[in-house]
Coordinates of C-alpha atoms in Angstrom, one line a residue:
Chain A
M1 CA 97.0 62.8 76.6
V2 CA 98.6 60.0 74.6
R3 CA 100.5 61.4 71.6
L4 CA 101.6 59.1 68.8
P5 CA 103.1 61.3 66.0
M6 CA 104.4 58.3 64.2
M7 CA 100.9 57.1 63.3
T8 CA 100.4 59.5 60.3
E9 CA 103.9 58.7 58.9
L10 CA 103.2 54.9 59.3
L11 CA 99.9 55.2 57.4
R12 CA 101.6 57.2 54.7
Q13 CA 104.3 54.4 54.4
L14 CA 101.6 51.9 53.5
F15 CA 101.3 53.5 50.1
K16 CA 105.0 54.0 49.4
K17 CA 107.4 51.8 47.6
P18 CA 110.1 50.1 49.7
A19 CA 113.3 52.1 50.0
T20 CA 115.5 49.0 49.8
N21 CA 116.8 47.8 46.5
A22 CA 116.1 44.1 46.4
F23 CA 119.5 42.8 45.3
P24 CA 120.2 40.2 43.8
A25 CA 116.7 38.9 43.8
R26 CA 113.3 40.2 45.0
Y27 CA 113.0 37.3 47.4
L28 CA 115.9 35.4 49.0
P29 CA 116.5 32.4 46.8
P30 CA 117.0 29.0 48.7
S31 CA 120.6 29.1 47.6
V32 CA 122.3 32.3 46.4
T33 CA 125.1 30.3 44.8
T34 CA 122.7 28.2 42.7
F35 CA 120.8 31.4 41.8
L36 CA 124.0 33.1 40.6
H37 CA 124.9 30.0 38.6
K38 CA 121.5 30.2 36.9
V39 CA 122.0 33.9 36.2
A40 CA 125.3 33.0 34.5
L41 CA 123.6 30.4 32.4
G42 CA 120.9 32.9 31.5
E43 CA 118.1 31.0 33.2
A44 CA 117.3 33.6 35.8
A45 CA 117.4 37.4 35.8
I46 CA 119.3 39.4 38.4
N47 CA 117.8 42.5 40.0
P48 CA 120.5 45.2 39.1
P49 CA 122.5 46.6 42.0
M50 CA 122.7 50.3 42.9
P51 CA 125.2 52.2 40.7
V52 CA 128.6 52.6 42.3
P53 CA 129.7 56.2 43.3
P54 CA 132.2 58.1 41.2
K55 CA 135.9 57.0 41.7
F56 CA 134.7 53.9 43.5
R57 CA 137.4 51.5 44.7
G58 CA 136.6 48.0 43.5
K59 CA 138.8 45.1 42.4
I60 CA 142.3 46.1 41.4
T61 CA 143.8 45.8 37.9
Y62 CA 147.5 45.5 37.2
D63 CA 149.3 46.5 34.0
R64 CA 152.1 44.0 34.0
E65 CA 153.9 45.4 30.9
S66 CA 154.5 48.9 32.2
C67 CA 155.5 47.8 35.8
I68 CA 159.2 48.3 36.6
G69 CA 159.3 46.3 39.8
C70 CA 160.2 49.2 42.0
Q71 CA 158.3 47.7 45.0
L72 CA 157.0 51.1 46.2
C73 CA 153.4 49.7 46.3
L74 CA 154.6 47.1 48.9
K75 CA 155.7 49.9 51.2
V76 CA 152.3 51.5 51.5
C77 CA 150.0 48.5 51.4
P78 CA 148.3 48.4 54.8
A79 CA 147.1 44.8 54.4
H80 CA 150.4 43.3 53.0
A81 CA 148.3 42.1 50.1
I82 CA 151.0 42.6 47.5
E83 CA 153.8 40.1 47.0
F84 CA 157.0 40.7 45.1
L85 CA 158.1 37.9 42.8
P86 CA 161.9 38.3 42.5
T87 CA 162.3 35.9 39.5
T88 CA 160.1 38.0 37.2
K89 CA 160.5 41.3 39.1
R90 CA 156.7 41.7 39.1
V91 CA 154.1 41.8 41.8
R92 CA 151.2 39.6 42.7
I93 CA 148.1 41.0 44.4
Y94 CA 145.9 38.9 46.6
V95 CA 142.4 40.4 46.3
A96 CA 141.1 38.5 49.3
Q97 CA 143.5 40.4 51.5
C98 CA 143.2 43.8 49.8
I99 CA 141.4 46.4 51.8
F100 CA 140.7 48.7 48.8
C101 CA 142.4 51.8 50.0
S102 CA 144.0 52.4 46.6
Q103 CA 147.1 53.8 48.1
C104 CA 149.3 51.6 45.7
N105 CA 147.6 53.4 42.8
D106 CA 148.7 56.8 44.3
I107 CA 152.3 55.8 44.8
C108 CA 152.9 53.8 41.6
P109 CA 155.4 55.9 39.5
K110 CA 154.3 54.1 36.2
D111 CA 150.6 54.3 36.9
C112 CA 150.1 50.6 36.3
L113 CA 147.7 49.9 39.2
H114 CA 144.0 51.0 39.0
M115 CA 140.7 50.3 40.8
T116 CA 137.7 49.1 38.8
D117 CA 134.0 49.2 39.5
E118 CA 133.8 45.4 40.1
F119 CA 132.6 44.7 43.7
L120 CA 131.0 41.2 43.6
L121 CA 134.2 39.4 44.6
A122 CA 133.2 36.9 47.2
T123 CA 134.2 33.3 46.6
E124 CA 134.8 30.2 48.7
N125 CA 138.5 29.9 47.7
R126 CA 140.7 32.9 48.5
F127 CA 143.4 31.6 46.1
A128 CA 141.0 31.2 43.2
D129 CA 142.1 32.7 39.9
C130 CA 139.6 35.6 40.2
Q131 CA 141.2 36.4 43.6
I132 CA 144.8 36.8 42.4
V133 CA 145.9 39.6 40.1
E134 CA 149.2 39.4 38.5
Chain B
M1 CA 106.3 22.4 102.6
N2 CA 108.9 24.5 104.0
G3 CA 109.0 27.9 102.2
D4 CA 112.6 28.5 102.9
T5 CA 113.9 25.8 100.6
T6 CA 112.0 26.9 97.5
K7 CA 112.4 30.6 98.1
K8 CA 115.2 32.0 96.1
S9 CA 117.7 34.0 98.1
T10 CA 117.7 37.8 97.4
P11 CA 119.5 39.6 96.1
Y12 CA 120.2 37.2 93.2
T13 CA 122.5 37.7 90.2
V14 CA 121.4 38.0 86.6
P15 CA 124.3 37.7 84.1
I16 CA 123.8 39.3 80.7
G17 CA 126.4 38.9 78.0
P18 CA 129.0 38.8 76.7
V19 CA 126.9 37.9 73.7
H20 CA 123.2 38.7 74.2
P21 CA 120.4 39.9 71.9
A22 CA 119.8 43.0 74.1
L23 CA 123.4 44.1 73.6
K24 CA 124.7 45.2 70.2
E25 CA 128.3 44.5 71.1
P26 CA 129.9 42.0 73.4
V27 CA 130.3 43.1 77.0
M28 CA 129.6 41.1 80.1
F29 CA 127.1 42.5 82.7
N30 CA 126.5 41.0 86.2
F31 CA 123.3 42.5 87.8
L32 CA 122.6 42.0 91.5
M33 CA 118.8 42.1 91.5
E34 CA 116.2 42.5 94.1
G35 CA 112.9 41.6 92.4
E36 CA 112.8 43.6 89.2
V37 CA 115.1 46.3 90.5
V38 CA 118.9 46.5 89.9
K39 CA 120.6 46.8 93.2
S40 CA 124.2 46.9 91.9
V41 CA 125.9 46.2 88.6
D42 CA 129.4 45.3 87.4
F43 CA 130.6 44.8 83.9
A44 CA 133.6 43.4 82.1
P45 CA 134.7 44.6 78.7
G46 CA 137.5 43.1 76.7
N47 CA 135.8 40.5 74.5
V48 CA 136.5 42.1 71.2
H49 CA 140.2 42.8 71.4
R50 CA 141.7 42.6 67.9
G51 CA 145.3 43.7 68.4
I52 CA 145.1 46.7 66.0
E53 CA 147.8 48.5 67.9
W54 CA 150.1 45.5 67.6
M55 CA 149.6 45.6 63.8
G56 CA 150.4 49.3 63.8
M57 CA 153.8 48.7 65.4
R58 CA 154.8 46.9 62.3
R59 CA 153.6 49.4 59.8
N60 CA 154.5 53.0 58.7
P61 CA 152.1 55.9 59.5
V62 CA 150.9 56.0 55.9
Q63 CA 149.8 52.4 56.2
I64 CA 148.4 52.8 59.7
V65 CA 146.1 55.7 58.7
H66 CA 144.1 53.1 56.7
L67 CA 144.2 50.7 59.5
T68 CA 142.7 53.3 61.8
D69 CA 139.7 53.5 59.5
R70 CA 138.9 50.0 60.6
I71 CA 139.0 50.5 64.4
C72 CA 135.4 51.5 64.2
G73 CA 132.8 51.0 61.5
I74 CA 131.0 54.2 62.3
C75 CA 133.9 56.5 63.4
G76 CA 136.1 56.0 60.3
I77 CA 137.0 59.7 59.9
V78 CA 137.4 60.2 63.6
H79 CA 140.1 57.7 64.2
S80 CA 142.1 58.4 61.1
L81 CA 141.8 62.1 61.7
S82 CA 142.9 61.7 65.3
F83 CA 145.9 59.6 64.3
A84 CA 146.8 61.9 61.4
R85 CA 146.7 64.9 63.7
A86 CA 149.1 63.2 66.1
V87 CA 151.6 62.3 63.4
E88 CA 151.3 65.8 61.8
Q89 CA 152.2 67.4 65.1
I90 CA 155.3 65.1 65.5
A91 CA 156.5 65.7 61.9
E92 CA 155.5 69.4 62.0
I93 CA 153.3 69.1 59.0
E94 CA 151.0 72.0 58.2
V95 CA 147.7 70.9 56.7
P96 CA 146.4 73.1 53.9
P97 CA 143.3 75.1 54.8
R98 CA 141.1 73.5 52.1
A99 CA 142.0 70.1 53.4
D100 CA 141.0 71.2 56.9
Y101 CA 137.6 72.3 55.7
I102 CA 137.1 69.0 53.7
R103 CA 138.0 67.1 56.9
T104 CA 135.5 69.1 58.9
I105 CA 132.7 68.5 56.3
L106 CA 133.3 64.8 56.3
H107 CA 133.6 64.7 60.1
E108 CA 130.2 66.4 60.5
L109 CA 128.6 64.2 57.9
E110 CA 129.9 61.2 59.9
R111 CA 128.5 62.7 63.1
M112 CA 125.1 63.0 61.4
Q113 CA 125.0 59.4 60.2
S114 CA 126.3 58.2 63.6
H115 CA 123.6 60.0 65.6
L116 CA 120.9 58.9 63.2
L117 CA 122.2 55.3 63.5
W118 CA 122.1 55.7 67.3
A119 CA 118.6 57.2 67.3
G120 CA 117.4 54.1 65.3
V121 CA 119.1 51.7 67.7
A122 CA 117.5 53.6 70.6
A123 CA 114.1 53.2 69.0
H124 CA 114.7 49.5 68.5
E125 CA 115.7 49.1 72.1
L126 CA 112.4 50.6 73.1
G127 CA 110.6 48.1 70.9
F128 CA 109.7 50.9 68.4
D129 CA 111.0 49.1 65.3
S130 CA 109.0 51.2 62.8
L131 CA 110.9 54.3 64.0
L132 CA 114.1 52.4 63.6
F133 CA 113.4 51.7 59.9
L134 CA 112.3 55.3 59.4
T135 CA 115.4 56.7 61.0
W136 CA 117.7 54.4 59.0
R137 CA 116.0 55.3 55.7
V138 CA 116.7 58.9 56.5
R139 CA 120.3 58.1 57.4
E140 CA 120.9 56.7 53.9
Q141 CA 121.1 60.2 52.5
S142 CA 124.1 61.0 54.6
M143 CA 125.7 57.6 53.7
D144 CA 125.2 58.3 50.0
L145 CA 126.8 61.7 50.4
I146 CA 129.8 60.2 52.2
E147 CA 130.0 57.5 49.5
N148 CA 130.0 60.1 46.8
L149 CA 132.7 62.2 48.5
T150 CA 135.0 59.3 49.6
G151 CA 134.2 56.4 47.3
N152 CA 133.0 54.1 50.0
R153 CA 130.1 53.8 52.5
V154 CA 132.3 52.7 55.3
N155 CA 136.1 52.6 55.6
Y156 CA 136.4 55.8 53.7
G157 CA 140.2 55.9 53.3
I158 CA 140.1 59.7 52.6
V159 CA 142.3 61.1 55.3
Q160 CA 146.0 61.1 54.6
I161 CA 148.9 62.4 56.7
G162 CA 149.0 66.1 55.8
G163 CA 145.6 66.4 54.2
V164 CA 142.9 64.5 52.4
R165 CA 143.2 62.3 49.4
R166 CA 140.2 63.7 47.4
D167 CA 139.1 67.2 46.7
I168 CA 135.4 68.2 46.7
S169 CA 134.3 69.4 43.2
N170 CA 131.7 72.0 42.5
D171 CA 129.2 69.3 41.5
Q172 CA 129.7 67.6 44.8
I173 CA 129.2 70.9 46.7
L174 CA 125.8 71.0 45.0
L175 CA 125.0 67.5 46.2
I176 CA 126.0 68.3 49.7
E177 CA 123.7 71.4 49.7
Q178 CA 120.9 69.2 48.4
G179 CA 121.5 66.7 51.2
L180 CA 121.6 69.5 53.8
A181 CA 118.3 70.9 52.5
Y182 CA 116.8 67.4 52.8
Y183 CA 117.8 67.1 56.4
R184 CA 116.7 70.7 57.3
G185 CA 113.2 69.8 56.0
L186 CA 113.2 66.6 58.1
L187 CA 114.5 67.9 61.4
D188 CA 111.2 69.2 62.7
Q189 CA 109.5 65.9 61.8
M190 CA 112.3 64.0 63.5
K191 CA 112.0 66.1 66.7
T192 CA 108.2 65.6 66.7
V193 CA 108.5 61.8 66.1
F194 CA 111.1 61.3 68.9
L195 CA 110.3 64.0 71.5
D196 CA 106.5 64.3 71.3
D197 CA 105.9 60.6 71.5
S198 CA 104.2 59.5 74.7
T199 CA 105.8 56.1 74.7
I200 CA 109.4 57.4 74.3
R201 CA 108.8 60.0 76.9
M202 CA 107.4 57.5 79.4
R203 CA 110.3 55.0 78.8
C204 CA 113.1 57.6 78.8
R205 CA 112.2 60.6 81.0
G206 CA 113.7 60.1 84.5
H207 CA 115.5 56.8 83.6
G208 CA 119.2 56.1 83.4
L209 CA 120.0 59.2 85.5
L210 CA 123.6 60.5 85.5
S211 CA 123.9 63.5 87.7
Y212 CA 126.1 66.5 86.9
R213 CA 128.4 65.5 89.8
D214 CA 128.6 61.8 88.7
A215 CA 129.3 62.8 85.1
Q216 CA 132.2 65.0 86.4
L217 CA 133.6 62.4 88.8
L218 CA 133.4 59.5 86.2
C219 CA 135.0 61.7 83.5
A220 CA 132.0 61.2 81.1
I221 CA 132.4 62.8 77.7
G222 CA 130.5 63.7 74.6
P223 CA 126.7 63.6 74.4
T224 CA 126.5 61.6 77.6
A225 CA 128.3 64.4 79.6
R226 CA 126.4 67.2 77.7
A227 CA 123.1 65.6 78.6
S228 CA 124.1 65.8 82.2
G229 CA 124.8 69.5 81.8
L230 CA 128.6 69.5 81.4
A231 CA 129.4 72.1 78.7
M232 CA 132.3 70.3 77.1
D233 CA 133.1 69.7 73.4
V234 CA 136.6 69.3 72.0
R235 CA 135.5 71.2 68.9
H236 CA 134.8 74.2 71.1
D237 CA 137.4 73.8 73.9
Y238 CA 140.4 72.8 71.8
P239 CA 139.5 73.6 68.1
Y240 CA 141.2 71.5 65.4
C241 CA 140.7 71.4 61.7
A242 CA 138.5 74.3 60.6
Y243 CA 136.5 74.5 63.9
G244 CA 138.6 77.5 65.1
D245 CA 137.1 79.5 62.2
L246 CA 133.5 78.3 62.8
D247 CA 130.9 79.0 65.4
V248 CA 130.6 75.8 67.5
Q249 CA 129.0 75.7 70.9
P250 CA 128.5 72.6 73.1
V251 CA 124.9 71.5 72.7
L252 CA 123.1 71.2 76.1
P253 CA 119.4 70.1 76.6
P254 CA 117.5 73.4 76.2
Q255 CA 115.2 75.0 78.8
E256 CA 112.1 74.2 76.8
F257 CA 112.6 70.6 77.6
G258 CA 113.3 71.3 81.3
G259 CA 117.1 71.9 81.0
P260 CA 119.8 69.2 81.6
Q261 CA 118.5 66.4 83.8
G262 CA 120.9 63.7 82.7
D263 CA 118.4 61.0 81.7
V264 CA 118.0 58.9 78.5
Y265 CA 115.5 61.5 77.1
D266 CA 118.1 64.2 77.4
R267 CA 120.6 62.1 75.5
I268 CA 118.1 61.8 72.7
I269 CA 117.6 65.6 72.7
V270 CA 121.3 66.3 72.7
R271 CA 121.9 64.0 69.7
L272 CA 119.0 65.3 67.7
L273 CA 120.1 68.9 68.3
E274 CA 123.7 67.9 67.3
I275 CA 122.4 66.7 63.9
A276 CA 121.0 70.3 63.5
Q277 CA 124.4 71.7 64.6
S278 CA 126.2 69.5 62.1
I279 CA 124.0 70.8 59.3
D280 CA 124.9 74.3 60.4
I281 CA 128.6 73.6 60.6
I282 CA 128.7 72.0 57.1
Q283 CA 126.8 75.0 55.7
Q284 CA 129.4 77.4 57.3
C285 CA 132.2 75.3 55.8
L286 CA 130.7 75.4 52.3
D287 CA 130.2 79.2 52.6
S288 CA 133.8 79.9 53.5
M289 CA 135.7 77.1 51.9
P290 CA 139.2 78.4 50.7
A291 CA 140.7 77.3 47.4
G292 CA 144.1 75.6 47.2
E293 CA 145.8 72.3 47.6
V294 CA 144.4 69.4 49.7
L295 CA 147.7 67.6 50.5
W296 CA 150.8 68.9 52.2
E297 CA 153.0 66.5 50.2
K298 CA 151.6 64.9 47.1
K299 CA 154.5 62.5 46.5
L300 CA 154.0 59.6 48.9
P301 CA 157.7 58.4 48.8
K302 CA 158.8 61.8 49.9
L303 CA 156.2 61.9 52.7
L304 CA 157.4 58.4 53.8
S305 CA 161.0 59.6 54.1
I306 CA 160.0 62.7 56.0
L307 CA 157.9 60.6 58.5
K308 CA 160.8 58.2 58.9
K309 CA 163.0 61.0 60.2
A310 CA 160.4 62.3 62.6
H311 CA 161.1 62.2 66.3
G312 CA 158.8 63.0 69.2
E313 CA 155.4 62.3 70.7
A314 CA 152.0 63.8 70.3
I315 CA 148.3 63.4 71.1
G316 CA 145.6 63.8 68.5
R317 CA 142.3 64.8 70.0
V318 CA 139.0 64.7 68.1
E319 CA 135.4 65.1 69.1
A320 CA 133.9 61.8 67.9
P321 CA 130.1 61.4 67.8
R322 CA 130.4 59.5 71.1
G323 CA 132.8 61.9 72.8
E324 CA 136.5 62.7 72.8
C325 CA 138.7 60.3 70.9
M326 CA 142.5 60.3 71.5
H327 CA 145.5 58.8 69.7
Y328 CA 148.9 58.9 71.3
V329 CA 151.8 58.4 69.0
R330 CA 155.6 58.3 69.6
M331 CA 158.0 58.2 66.8
D332 CA 161.7 57.6 67.1
G333 CA 163.2 57.7 63.7
N334 CA 162.0 54.3 62.5
D335 CA 159.5 53.3 59.8
A336 CA 156.9 52.2 62.4
P337 CA 155.9 54.4 65.4
A338 CA 157.5 53.3 68.7
T339 CA 154.1 53.6 70.5
W340 CA 150.6 54.0 69.3
K341 CA 147.8 54.1 71.8
V342 CA 144.2 54.5 71.0
K343 CA 141.6 55.8 73.5
A344 CA 138.2 55.4 72.0
S345 CA 135.4 57.7 73.3
T346 CA 133.4 54.8 74.8
Y347 CA 136.2 54.0 77.2
S348 CA 135.5 57.1 79.2
N349 CA 131.8 56.6 79.2
L350 CA 131.7 53.0 80.4
M351 CA 131.8 53.8 84.1
S352 CA 128.8 56.0 83.9
W353 CA 126.7 52.8 83.4
I354 CA 127.0 52.0 87.1
P355 CA 125.2 55.0 88.5
M356 CA 122.8 55.0 85.5
L357 CA 121.7 51.4 86.0
K358 CA 121.3 51.4 89.8
G359 CA 117.7 51.3 90.9
E360 CA 116.4 50.8 87.3
Q361 CA 114.2 47.8 86.3
L362 CA 115.6 45.0 84.2
A363 CA 113.4 45.9 81.3
D364 CA 115.1 49.4 81.1
V365 CA 118.6 47.9 80.9
P366 CA 118.8 47.7 77.1
I367 CA 117.9 51.3 76.4
I368 CA 120.1 52.6 79.3
V369 CA 123.1 50.5 78.1
A370 CA 122.5 51.8 74.6
S371 CA 122.0 55.4 75.7
I372 CA 125.8 56.1 76.0
D373 CA 126.2 54.8 72.4
P374 CA 128.7 52.1 73.4
C375 CA 131.2 51.0 70.8
M376 CA 133.0 48.1 72.4
S377 CA 135.2 47.0 69.5
C378 CA 136.7 50.6 69.4
T379 CA 137.3 50.5 73.1
D380 CA 138.8 47.1 73.8
R381 CA 142.5 47.5 73.8
V382 CA 143.7 44.9 76.3
T383 CA 142.9 41.3 76.9
I384 CA 144.9 39.4 79.5
I385 CA 145.3 35.7 79.0
R386 CA 147.4 33.6 81.4
N387 CA 147.5 29.8 81.4
G388 CA 144.9 29.7 78.7
S389 CA 142.3 31.6 80.6
A390 CA 141.3 35.3 80.4
D391 CA 140.9 36.8 83.9
D392 CA 141.4 39.9 85.8
L393 CA 144.7 40.9 87.3
T394 CA 144.4 42.3 90.8
K395 CA 147.0 44.6 92.4
E396 CA 148.4 41.6 94.4
D397 CA 148.7 39.6 91.2
L398 CA 150.7 42.4 89.5
T399 CA 153.0 42.7 92.5
Q400 CA 153.5 39.0 92.5
L401 CA 154.3 39.0 88.7
S402 CA 156.8 41.9 89.2
R403 CA 158.6 40.0 92.0
E404 CA 158.8 36.9 89.9
K405 CA 160.3 38.8 87.1
T406 CA 163.0 40.4 89.4
R407 CA 163.8 36.9 90.7
R408 CA 164.1 35.6 87.1
F409 CA 166.6 38.4 86.3
S410 CA 168.6 38.0 89.5
R411 CA 169.0 34.3 88.8
C412 CA 170.7 34.8 85.4

């Protein structure tokens, strides 16, 4: 006897909403970049992303004023994404290289590095202003 | 017309790979076919070597532990845990009990999502895509739990040398319990959908056979070995983390399904039953979770200076969803380890493809290849490139190279 236990589940699925959150738009726009430009200008609406989990590790922020230039963060960065600038005794973080482990936040004695909720970071230029934190 | 000139000679070769739609990860197969039947098969891995060990030799263990997360997209905890355990043995670091329990919980959540992922891939390889989507929707719950506990869906970054970086709060314990209840309610349905289905049974029962003896001879591990009847599981044979306190038995295909036969169907059974086992283990952990610290040394600079002084060598063994994963580390008083060697679980299972694929039809190749849950990018550790081309080194080549080197030395 042929048994197809999936059939009932499949029929049930016909009347259910899709489980996927259609982000950033319900249907794939011809060009995502153009679509996001339009969103920035207020001409199109974005379908909101899922909320980030608690203590999410997004783009890094750096409190330049309280940094003492101890270079401990350089020692634990697995991606070598942090550069020390000897003239100013401050650091520069390359977000394009960062792997978001937040280990620098843990080791910083002055608590001047933090992770934010920002996760839409892709650009075409890895040295763009938004990709360098200093 | 003379028939001999148009007739293709048998057996003929069918190459599949290194990049092919039927394979999820790059590996090169050469099938010697007679009609539709595979007469013999050879394969060549080594197409996704990334040099992670080389990167590790230039970094300290606290940096490497986050690098190990990236060896595999699925086994993030497995590799970092295995590496951390090796370093902890060298530096004689004692992990706090609460950290051990948290590690175990995350390890089992990872096993659940990995097995569900595999079940979906297996359904897809059988051409049963609606089941793939159903399984992966169910998998999301465990991914969400992991995301909530660690802060990321993949590349968790939670294991640290000497413990874990995040504690589990009471609210999160409630969330885990909700997740477990969700899976408990679904398990029976999952079993029915996978094991009662006539199509799956026809395609998988009796195909991709790996006998008990072959599994032993080829050193198969993990679900592949257990489906062939080998009762082996690192969690049971060599308990680490909290497994010593818990009741963990190797999962073998039960008698109600005809006992271990070593075919693809048995591998599905073992993985589905292991999801149930993981739920049980997480529940045991939650019930007996001790209080206390989660890190052996909270101050990272102090941990770094302790690790710098460490001398010795050790092996970290962990039961990954695909089988035993092993990290060998040797430290000699420098920042970076002197040696770091990764043996991913798929490495031991690759050879079992050869007896499995022999005598099968070409159409069964995708599901049989997928049935050991291969993870090539974890496995590939070596790529040999000489004179601009990557090829194999035979024993004679190696002898020749060795002689040339001696000659070079004797000349200067």
